[in-house]
Coordinates of C-alpha atoms in Angstrom, one line a residue:
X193 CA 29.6 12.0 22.8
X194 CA 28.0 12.8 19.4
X195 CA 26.2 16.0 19.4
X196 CA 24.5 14.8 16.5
X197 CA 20.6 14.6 16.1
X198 CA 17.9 12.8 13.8
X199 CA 14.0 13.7 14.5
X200 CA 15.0 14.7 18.0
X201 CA 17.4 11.8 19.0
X202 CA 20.2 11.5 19.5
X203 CA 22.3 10.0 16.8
X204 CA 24.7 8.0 19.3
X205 CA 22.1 6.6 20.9
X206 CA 20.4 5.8 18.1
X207 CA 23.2 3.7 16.6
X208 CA 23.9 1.8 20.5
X209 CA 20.2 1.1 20.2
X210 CA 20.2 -0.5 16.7
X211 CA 23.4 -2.5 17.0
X212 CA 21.7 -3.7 20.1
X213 CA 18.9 -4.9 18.7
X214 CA 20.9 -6.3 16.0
X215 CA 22.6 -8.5 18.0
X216 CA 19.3 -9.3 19.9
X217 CA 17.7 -10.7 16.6
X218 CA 20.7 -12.7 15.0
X219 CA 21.3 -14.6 18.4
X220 CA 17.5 -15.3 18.6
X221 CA 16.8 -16.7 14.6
X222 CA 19.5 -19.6 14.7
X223 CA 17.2 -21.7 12.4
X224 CA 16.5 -18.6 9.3
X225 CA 20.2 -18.2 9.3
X226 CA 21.0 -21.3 8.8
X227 CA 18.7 -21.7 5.9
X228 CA 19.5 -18.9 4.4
X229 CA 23.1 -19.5 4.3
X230 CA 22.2 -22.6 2.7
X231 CA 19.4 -21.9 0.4
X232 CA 20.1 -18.3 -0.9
X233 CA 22.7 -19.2 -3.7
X234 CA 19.5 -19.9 -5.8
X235 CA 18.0 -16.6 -5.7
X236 CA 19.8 -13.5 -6.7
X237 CA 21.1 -11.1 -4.2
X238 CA 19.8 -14.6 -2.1
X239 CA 16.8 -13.3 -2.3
X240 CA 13.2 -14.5 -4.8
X241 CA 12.4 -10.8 -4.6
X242 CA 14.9 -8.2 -4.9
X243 CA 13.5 -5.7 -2.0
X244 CA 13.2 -8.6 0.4
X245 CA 16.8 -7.4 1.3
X246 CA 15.7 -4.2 2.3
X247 CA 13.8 -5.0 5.5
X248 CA 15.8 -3.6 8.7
X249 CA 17.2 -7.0 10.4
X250 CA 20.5 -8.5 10.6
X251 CA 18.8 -11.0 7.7
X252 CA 14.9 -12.4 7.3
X253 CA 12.8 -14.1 8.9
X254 CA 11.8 -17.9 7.7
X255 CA 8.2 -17.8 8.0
X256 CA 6.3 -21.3 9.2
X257 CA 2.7 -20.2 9.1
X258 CA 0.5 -17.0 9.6
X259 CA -3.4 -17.5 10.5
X260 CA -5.5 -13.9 11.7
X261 CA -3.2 -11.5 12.7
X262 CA -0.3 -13.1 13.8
X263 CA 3.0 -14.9 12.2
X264 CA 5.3 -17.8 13.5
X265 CA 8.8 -18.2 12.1
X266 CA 10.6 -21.4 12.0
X267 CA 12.9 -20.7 15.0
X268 CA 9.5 -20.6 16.6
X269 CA 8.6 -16.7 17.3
X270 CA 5.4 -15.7 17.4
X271 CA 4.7 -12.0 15.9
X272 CA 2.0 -9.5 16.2
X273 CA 1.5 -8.6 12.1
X274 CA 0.6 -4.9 11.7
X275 CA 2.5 -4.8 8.0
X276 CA 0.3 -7.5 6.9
X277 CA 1.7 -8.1 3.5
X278 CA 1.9 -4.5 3.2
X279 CA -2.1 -4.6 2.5
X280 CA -2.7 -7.8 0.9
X281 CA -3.4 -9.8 3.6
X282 CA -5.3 -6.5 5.6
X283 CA -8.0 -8.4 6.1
X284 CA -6.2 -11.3 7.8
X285 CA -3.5 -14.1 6.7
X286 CA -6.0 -17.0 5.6
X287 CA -9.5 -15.6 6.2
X288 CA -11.8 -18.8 6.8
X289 CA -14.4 -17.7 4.0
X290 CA -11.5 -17.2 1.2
X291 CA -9.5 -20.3 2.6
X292 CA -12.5 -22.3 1.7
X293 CA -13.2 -20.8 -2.1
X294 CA -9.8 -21.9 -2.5
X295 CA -10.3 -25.5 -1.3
X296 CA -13.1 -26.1 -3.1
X297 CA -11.9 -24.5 -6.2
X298 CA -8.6 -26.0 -6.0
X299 CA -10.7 -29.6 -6.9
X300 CA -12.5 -27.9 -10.1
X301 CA -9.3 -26.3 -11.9
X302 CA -6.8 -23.4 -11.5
X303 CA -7.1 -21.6 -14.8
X304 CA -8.6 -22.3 -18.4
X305 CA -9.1 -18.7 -19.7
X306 CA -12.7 -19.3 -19.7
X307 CA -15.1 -17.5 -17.0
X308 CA -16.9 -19.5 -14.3
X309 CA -20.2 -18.6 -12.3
X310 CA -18.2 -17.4 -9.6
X311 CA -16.8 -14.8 -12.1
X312 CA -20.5 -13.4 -12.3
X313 CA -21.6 -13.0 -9.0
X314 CA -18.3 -11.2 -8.3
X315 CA -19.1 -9.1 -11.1
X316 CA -22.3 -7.9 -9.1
X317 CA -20.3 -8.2 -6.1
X318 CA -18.1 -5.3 -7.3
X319 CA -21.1 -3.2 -8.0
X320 CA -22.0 -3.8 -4.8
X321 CA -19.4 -3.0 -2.7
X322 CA -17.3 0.0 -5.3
X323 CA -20.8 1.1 -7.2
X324 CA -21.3 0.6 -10.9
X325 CA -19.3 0.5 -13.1
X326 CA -18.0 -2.0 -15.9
X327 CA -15.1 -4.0 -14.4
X328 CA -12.0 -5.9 -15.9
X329 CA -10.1 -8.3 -13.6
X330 CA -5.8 -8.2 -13.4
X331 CA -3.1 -9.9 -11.2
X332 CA -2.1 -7.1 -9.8
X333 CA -3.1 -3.3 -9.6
X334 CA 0.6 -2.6 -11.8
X335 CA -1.0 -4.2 -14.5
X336 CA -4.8 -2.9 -13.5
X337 CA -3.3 0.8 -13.6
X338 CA -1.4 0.2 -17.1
X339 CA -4.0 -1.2 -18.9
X340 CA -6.4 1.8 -17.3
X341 CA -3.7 3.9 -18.8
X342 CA -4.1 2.3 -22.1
X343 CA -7.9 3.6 -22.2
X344 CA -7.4 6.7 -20.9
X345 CA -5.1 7.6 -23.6
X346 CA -7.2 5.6 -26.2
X347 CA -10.8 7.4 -25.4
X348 CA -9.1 11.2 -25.2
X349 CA -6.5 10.5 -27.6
X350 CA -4.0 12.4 -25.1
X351 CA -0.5 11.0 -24.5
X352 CA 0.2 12.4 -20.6
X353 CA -0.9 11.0 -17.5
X354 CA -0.5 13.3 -14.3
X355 CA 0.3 11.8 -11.3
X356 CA 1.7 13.4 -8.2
X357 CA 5.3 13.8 -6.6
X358 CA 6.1 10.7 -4.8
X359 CA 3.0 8.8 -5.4
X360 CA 2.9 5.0 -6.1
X361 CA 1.1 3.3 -8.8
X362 CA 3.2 -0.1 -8.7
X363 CA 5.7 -0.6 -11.4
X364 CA 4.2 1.7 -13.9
X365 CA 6.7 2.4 -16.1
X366 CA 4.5 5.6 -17.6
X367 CA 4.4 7.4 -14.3
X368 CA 7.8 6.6 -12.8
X369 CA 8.2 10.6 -12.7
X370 CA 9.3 12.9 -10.2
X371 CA 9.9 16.5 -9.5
X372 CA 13.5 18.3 -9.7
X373 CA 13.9 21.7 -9.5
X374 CA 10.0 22.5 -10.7
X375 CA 10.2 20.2 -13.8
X376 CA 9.2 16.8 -14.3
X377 CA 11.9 14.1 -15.0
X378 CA 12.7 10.4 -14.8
X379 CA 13.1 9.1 -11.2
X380 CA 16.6 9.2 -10.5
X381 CA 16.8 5.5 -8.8
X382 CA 15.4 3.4 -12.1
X383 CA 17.3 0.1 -13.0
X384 CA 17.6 0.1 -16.4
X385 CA 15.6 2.9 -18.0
X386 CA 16.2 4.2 -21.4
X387 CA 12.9 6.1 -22.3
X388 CA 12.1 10.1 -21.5
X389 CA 8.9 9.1 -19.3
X390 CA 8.3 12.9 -19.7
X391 CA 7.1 11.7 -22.9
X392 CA 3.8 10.4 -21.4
X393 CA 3.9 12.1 -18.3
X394 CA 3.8 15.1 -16.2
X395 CA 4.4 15.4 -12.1
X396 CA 3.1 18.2 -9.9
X397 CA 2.6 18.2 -6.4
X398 CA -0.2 16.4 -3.9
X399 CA -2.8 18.8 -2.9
X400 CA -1.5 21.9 -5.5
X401 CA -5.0 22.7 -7.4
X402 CA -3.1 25.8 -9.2
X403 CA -0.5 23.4 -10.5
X404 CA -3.1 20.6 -11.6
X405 CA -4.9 23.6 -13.3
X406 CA -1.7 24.7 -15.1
X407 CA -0.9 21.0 -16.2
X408 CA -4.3 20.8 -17.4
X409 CA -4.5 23.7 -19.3
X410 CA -2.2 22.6 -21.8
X411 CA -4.8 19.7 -23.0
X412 CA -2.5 17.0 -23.4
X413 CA -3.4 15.0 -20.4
X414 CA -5.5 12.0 -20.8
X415 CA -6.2 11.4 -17.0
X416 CA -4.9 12.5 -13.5
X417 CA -3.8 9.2 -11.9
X418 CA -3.8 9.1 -7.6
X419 CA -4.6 7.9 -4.5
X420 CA -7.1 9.8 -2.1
X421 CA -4.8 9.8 0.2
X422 CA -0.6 9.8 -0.7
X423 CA 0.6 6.2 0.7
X424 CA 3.7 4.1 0.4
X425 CA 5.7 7.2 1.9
X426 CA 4.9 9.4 4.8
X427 CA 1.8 9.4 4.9
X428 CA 0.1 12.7 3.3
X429 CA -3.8 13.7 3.4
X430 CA -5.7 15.6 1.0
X431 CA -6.6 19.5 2.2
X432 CA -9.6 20.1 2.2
X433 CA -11.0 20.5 -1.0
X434 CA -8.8 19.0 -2.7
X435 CA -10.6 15.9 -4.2
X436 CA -13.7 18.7 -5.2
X437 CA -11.4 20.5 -7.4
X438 CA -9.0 17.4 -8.9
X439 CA -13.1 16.6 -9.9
X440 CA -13.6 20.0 -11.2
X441 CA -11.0 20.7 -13.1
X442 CA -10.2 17.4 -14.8
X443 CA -14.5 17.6 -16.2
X444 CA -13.7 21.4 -17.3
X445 CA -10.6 20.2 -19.1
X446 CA -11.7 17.1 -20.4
X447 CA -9.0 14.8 -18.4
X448 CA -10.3 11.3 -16.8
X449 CA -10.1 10.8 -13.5
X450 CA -8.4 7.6 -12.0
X451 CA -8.2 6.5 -8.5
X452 CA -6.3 4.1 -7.2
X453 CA -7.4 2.7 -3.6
X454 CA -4.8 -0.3 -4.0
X455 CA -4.0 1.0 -0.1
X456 CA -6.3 3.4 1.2
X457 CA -9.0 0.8 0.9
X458 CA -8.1 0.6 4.8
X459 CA -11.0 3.8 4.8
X460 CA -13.8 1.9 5.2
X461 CA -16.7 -0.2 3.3
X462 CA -16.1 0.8 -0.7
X463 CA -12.8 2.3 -0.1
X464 CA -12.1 6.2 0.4
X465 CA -14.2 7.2 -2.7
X466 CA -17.3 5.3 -1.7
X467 CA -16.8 6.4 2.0
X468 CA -16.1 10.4 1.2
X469 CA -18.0 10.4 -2.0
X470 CA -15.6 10.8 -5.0
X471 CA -17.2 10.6 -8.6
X472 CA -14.3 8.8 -10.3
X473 CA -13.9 7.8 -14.1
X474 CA -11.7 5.0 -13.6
X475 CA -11.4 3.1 -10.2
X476 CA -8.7 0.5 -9.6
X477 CA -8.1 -1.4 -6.3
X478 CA -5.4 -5.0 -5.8
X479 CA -3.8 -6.4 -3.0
X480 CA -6.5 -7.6 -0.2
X481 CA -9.9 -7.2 -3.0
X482 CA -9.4 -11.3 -3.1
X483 CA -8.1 -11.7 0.6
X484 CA -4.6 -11.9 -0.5
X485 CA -5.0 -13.9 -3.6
X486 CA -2.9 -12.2 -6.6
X487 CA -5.6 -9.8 -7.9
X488 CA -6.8 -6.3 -8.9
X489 CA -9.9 -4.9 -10.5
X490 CA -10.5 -1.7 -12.5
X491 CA -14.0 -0.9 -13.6
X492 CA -14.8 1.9 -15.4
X493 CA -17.9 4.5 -15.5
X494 CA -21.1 3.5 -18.2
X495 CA -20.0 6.4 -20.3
X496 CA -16.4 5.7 -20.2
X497 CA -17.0 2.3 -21.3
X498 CA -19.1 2.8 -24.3
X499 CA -16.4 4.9 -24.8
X500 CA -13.5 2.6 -25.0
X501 CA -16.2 0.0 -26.7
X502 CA -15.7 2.9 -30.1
X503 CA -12.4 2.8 -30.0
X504 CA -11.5 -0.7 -29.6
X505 CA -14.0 -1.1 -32.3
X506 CA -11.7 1.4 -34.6
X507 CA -8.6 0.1 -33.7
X508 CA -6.3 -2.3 -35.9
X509 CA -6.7 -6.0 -35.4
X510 CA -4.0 -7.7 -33.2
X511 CA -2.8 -7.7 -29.6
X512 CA -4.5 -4.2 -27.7
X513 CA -1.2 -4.2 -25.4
X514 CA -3.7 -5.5 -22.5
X515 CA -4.4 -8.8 -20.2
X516 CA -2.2 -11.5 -19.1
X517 CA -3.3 -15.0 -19.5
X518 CA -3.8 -15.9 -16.0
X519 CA -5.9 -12.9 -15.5
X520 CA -9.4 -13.4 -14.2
X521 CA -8.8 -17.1 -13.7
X522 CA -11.8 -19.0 -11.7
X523 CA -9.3 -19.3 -8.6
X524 CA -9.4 -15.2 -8.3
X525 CA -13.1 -15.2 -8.7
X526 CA -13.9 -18.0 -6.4
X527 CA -11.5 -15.6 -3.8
X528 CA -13.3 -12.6 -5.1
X529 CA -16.8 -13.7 -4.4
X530 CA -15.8 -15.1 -0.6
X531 CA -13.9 -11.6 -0.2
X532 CA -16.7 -9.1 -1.3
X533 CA -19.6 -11.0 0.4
X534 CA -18.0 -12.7 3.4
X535 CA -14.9 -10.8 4.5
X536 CA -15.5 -7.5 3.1
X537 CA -18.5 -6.1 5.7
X538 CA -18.9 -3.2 7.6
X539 CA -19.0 -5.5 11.0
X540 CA -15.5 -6.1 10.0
X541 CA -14.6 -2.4 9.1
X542 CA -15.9 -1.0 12.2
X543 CA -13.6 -4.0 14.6
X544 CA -10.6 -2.4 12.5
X545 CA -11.5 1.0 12.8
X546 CA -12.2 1.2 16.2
X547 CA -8.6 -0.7 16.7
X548 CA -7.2 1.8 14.6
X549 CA -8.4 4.6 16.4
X550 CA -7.1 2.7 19.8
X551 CA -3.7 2.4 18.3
X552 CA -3.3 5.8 16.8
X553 CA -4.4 7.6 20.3
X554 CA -2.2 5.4 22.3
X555 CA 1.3 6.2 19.8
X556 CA 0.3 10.1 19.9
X557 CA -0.2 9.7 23.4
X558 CA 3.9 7.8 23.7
X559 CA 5.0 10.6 21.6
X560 CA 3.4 13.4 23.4
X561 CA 4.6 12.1 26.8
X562 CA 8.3 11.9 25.4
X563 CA 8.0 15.3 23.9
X564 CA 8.9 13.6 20.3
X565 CA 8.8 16.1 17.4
X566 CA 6.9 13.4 15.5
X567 CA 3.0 13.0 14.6
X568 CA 0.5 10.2 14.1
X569 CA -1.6 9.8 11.3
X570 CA -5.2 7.6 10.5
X571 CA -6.6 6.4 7.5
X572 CA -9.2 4.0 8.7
X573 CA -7.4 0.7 9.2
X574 CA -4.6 2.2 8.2
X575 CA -2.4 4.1 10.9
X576 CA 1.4 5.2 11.0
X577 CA 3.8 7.1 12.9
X578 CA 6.0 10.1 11.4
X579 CA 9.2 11.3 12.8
X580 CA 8.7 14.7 11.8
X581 CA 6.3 17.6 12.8
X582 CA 2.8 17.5 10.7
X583 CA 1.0 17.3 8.8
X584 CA 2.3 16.7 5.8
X585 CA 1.2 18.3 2.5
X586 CA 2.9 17.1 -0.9
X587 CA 5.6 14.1 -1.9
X588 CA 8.3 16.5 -1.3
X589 CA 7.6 17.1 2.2
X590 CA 7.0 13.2 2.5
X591 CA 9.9 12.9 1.7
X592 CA 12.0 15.0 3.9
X593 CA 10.7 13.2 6.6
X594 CA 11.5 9.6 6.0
X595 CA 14.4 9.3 8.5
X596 CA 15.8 5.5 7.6
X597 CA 17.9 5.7 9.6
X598 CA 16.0 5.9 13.0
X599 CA 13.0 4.2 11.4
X600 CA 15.3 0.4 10.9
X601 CA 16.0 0.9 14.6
X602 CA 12.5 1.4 15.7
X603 CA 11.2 -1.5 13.4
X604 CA 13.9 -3.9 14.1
X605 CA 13.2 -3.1 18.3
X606 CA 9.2 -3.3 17.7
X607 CA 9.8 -7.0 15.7
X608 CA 12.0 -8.1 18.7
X609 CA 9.2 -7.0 21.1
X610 CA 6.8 -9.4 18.8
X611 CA 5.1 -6.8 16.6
X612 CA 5.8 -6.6 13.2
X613 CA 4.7 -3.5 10.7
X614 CA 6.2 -2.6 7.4
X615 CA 9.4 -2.5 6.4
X616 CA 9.9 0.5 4.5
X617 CA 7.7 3.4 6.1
X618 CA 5.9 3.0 9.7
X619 CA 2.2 1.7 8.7
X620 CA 0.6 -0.7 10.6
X621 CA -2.8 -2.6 9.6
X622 CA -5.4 -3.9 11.8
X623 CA -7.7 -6.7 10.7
X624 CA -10.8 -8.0 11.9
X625 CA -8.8 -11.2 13.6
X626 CA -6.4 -8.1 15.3
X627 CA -7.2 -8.3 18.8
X628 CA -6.9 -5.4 21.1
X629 CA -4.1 -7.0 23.1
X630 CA -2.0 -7.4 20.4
X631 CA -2.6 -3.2 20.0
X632 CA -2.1 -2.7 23.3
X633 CA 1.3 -4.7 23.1
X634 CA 2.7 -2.4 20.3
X635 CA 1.8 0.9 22.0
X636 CA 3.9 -0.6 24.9
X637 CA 6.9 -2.0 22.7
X638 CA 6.8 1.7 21.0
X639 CA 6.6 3.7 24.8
X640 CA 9.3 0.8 25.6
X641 CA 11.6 2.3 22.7
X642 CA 11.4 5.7 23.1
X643 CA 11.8 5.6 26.5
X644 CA 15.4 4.7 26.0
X645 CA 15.9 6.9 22.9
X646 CA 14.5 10.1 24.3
X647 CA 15.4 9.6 27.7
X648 CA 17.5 12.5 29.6

């Protein structure tokens, strides 16, 4: 017997529990096997996106359909979705308001690089729901970030962006930086880099004002980019104070400030800033803004606009380094318009927040019962599971308690219990069509699973 432990478990037990539930899933997806087997040669690594490999199953899923909040594979499973496209579909797979705009648009044209009258009203839409600002519409929040980047440094006429340890911005190549021994450097896991990133970019830690102070103080940083809240990791919160002094000190040192709410617009109506009341320069939100149409939006503040307006009249002529053709096509405002006015309410909000609630009490509640040194954390709709004491303060901490390990077991034993969440930390989602069953079944999958792994 292994005397071995990971987050309080028992690493022997942990390992006859995964291959367990290994076995469980291969025996019961005959039919996405199959296909896979035949199909994959296509792709590379078998796969049309490379970390589709990385989920914790014996091999994917071949998904049929997915309506509200749930998912059917082709061997005919029905599953719970908490990951819900990891945020893009957080409002539901195929809301009825957004499956419409697309019908009827679909009949008037995909694209022509022209704006429609949709693309007006979401205009005021945006206002609406994120306050004013001056908006610009992208595929995805990567692209909405870099071009964002691309004013910052234009209207300061600073070359740095400071971001946080192990925050996420997309794929950003000008903040793919990280801590090591105090100093910023390249992420060490990049596929073919050959730039210094340090270049454009300097990395201190979540929630350290002194450090942001420091960074600042040498006046080459054009803007601090970050969530509100540290996502796509464990999750971390911000201490209090800390968004009053990032504002602070980025208007005392001339810095613009940037957030990104691509995830923690779980908060509520108008994201985390409009909810806690953060003054932004720069605001940037993708994934679910269009109800899981490919788009982003970043708006920016009156002054910062006329702003970029003097010094994109000074530049050269010829390409600014910003937009993609299929940018702000009629399809995305069509999905935009039926998003912000129809799907995007506070009666919806307040059906995921109170489900949120119900699902983070009843997982603290498993892991208090089974004495697991683990925590639960909330972020409106947004709610996952840590297997480590908390809370958490900075990306380094994050990141010493990601446990892979256990957390493929647990996700693999939740999916074959009918829930699904994401794949590569523990979030779960709930939408407006999440029903409280289908929370109620997950807090019982989850009391299910520890049961075995903590039991004496």
């Amino acid at each position: 017997m292994s005397d071995a432990v990971i987050a309080g478990v028992r690493a022997d037990r942990l390992a006859g529990l995964h291959l367990r539930e290994s076995n469980r899933f291969a025996q019961t997806r005959p039919k996405a096997k199959a296909a896979l087997v035949a199909g994959a040669d296509a792709f590379l690594d078998g796969v049309p996106l490379h970390w589709m490999r990385d989920w914790s199953m014996p091999h994917l899923p071949l998904i049929a359909k997915a309506k509200g909040a749930r998912i059917t594979d082709i061997d005919g499973y029905q599953i719970d979705d908490f990951c819900l496209g990891d945020t893009g579909s957080m409002f539901g797979h195929a809301p009825p308001a957004v499956a419409k705009a697309i019908r009827a648009q679909a009949g008037r044209g995909l694209t022509y690089m022209l704006p429609s009258p949709a693309t007006l009203e979401a205009g005021a839409l945006l206002n609406a729901r994120f306050g004013a600002m001056r908006w610009q519409i992208a595929t995805t929040a990567t692209d909405a970030n870099r071009f964002a980047i691309r004013v910052a440094r234009a209207v300061t006429g600073r070359p740095k962006i400071l971001v946080f340890n192990g925050c996420y911005h997309g794929t950003v190549d000008d903040v793919m930086v990280e801590l090591a021994g105090g100093q910023t450097c390249n992420r060490q896991g990049l596929l073919g880099q050959v730039a210094d990133l340090t270049l454009g970019a300097v990395c201190v830690e979540f929630n350290d004002l002194a450090a942001v102070e420091a960074a600042l103080a040498k006046g080459d940083v054009a803007a601090v980019l970050t969530e509100p809240v540290m996502t796509n990791s464990c999750m971390v919160l911000p201490d209090a104070g800390f968004h009053a002094g990032l504002r602070a000190l980025t208007r005392a040192s001339g810095a613009l400030l940037m957030i990104d709410e691509t995830h923690t617009i779980s908060s509520g109506l108008g994201g985390y800033t409009r909810v806690h009341g953060l003054e932004p320069d720069i605001f940037v939100v993708g994934k679910c803004v269009a109800g899981g149409m490919p788009t982003a939006v970043w708006g920016l503040t009156e002054d910062l606009a006329a702003r970029y307006s003097l010094a994109n009249a000074a530049r050269a002529a010829g390409h600014s380094g910003m937009g993609t053709t299929l940018s702000a096509n009629p399809m995305q405002c069509a999905c935009l318009v039926a998003t912000l006015d129809k799907v995007m309410t506070q009666a919806n909000y307040s059906h995921m927040e109170a489900l949120a609630e119900r699902l983070a009490t009843g997982l603290s509640r498993v892991i208090g019962a089974h004495a697991a040194p683990w925590h639960v954390v909330r972020v409106g709709a947004r709610v996952e599971f840590i297997c480590a004491p908390g809370p958490l303060h900075n990306g380094t901490e994050a990141a010493a308690a990601h446990q892979p390990q256990l957390e493929s077991a647990l996700h693999l034993a939740l999916l074959n219990r009918g829930s699904l969440i994401a794949p590569f930390h523990n979030m779960m989602l709930i939408s407006p069509a999440t029903k409280k069953r289908q929370v109620d079944r997950l807090i019982q999958a989850f009391d299910e699973i520890l049961t075995e792994l903590f039991r004496a």
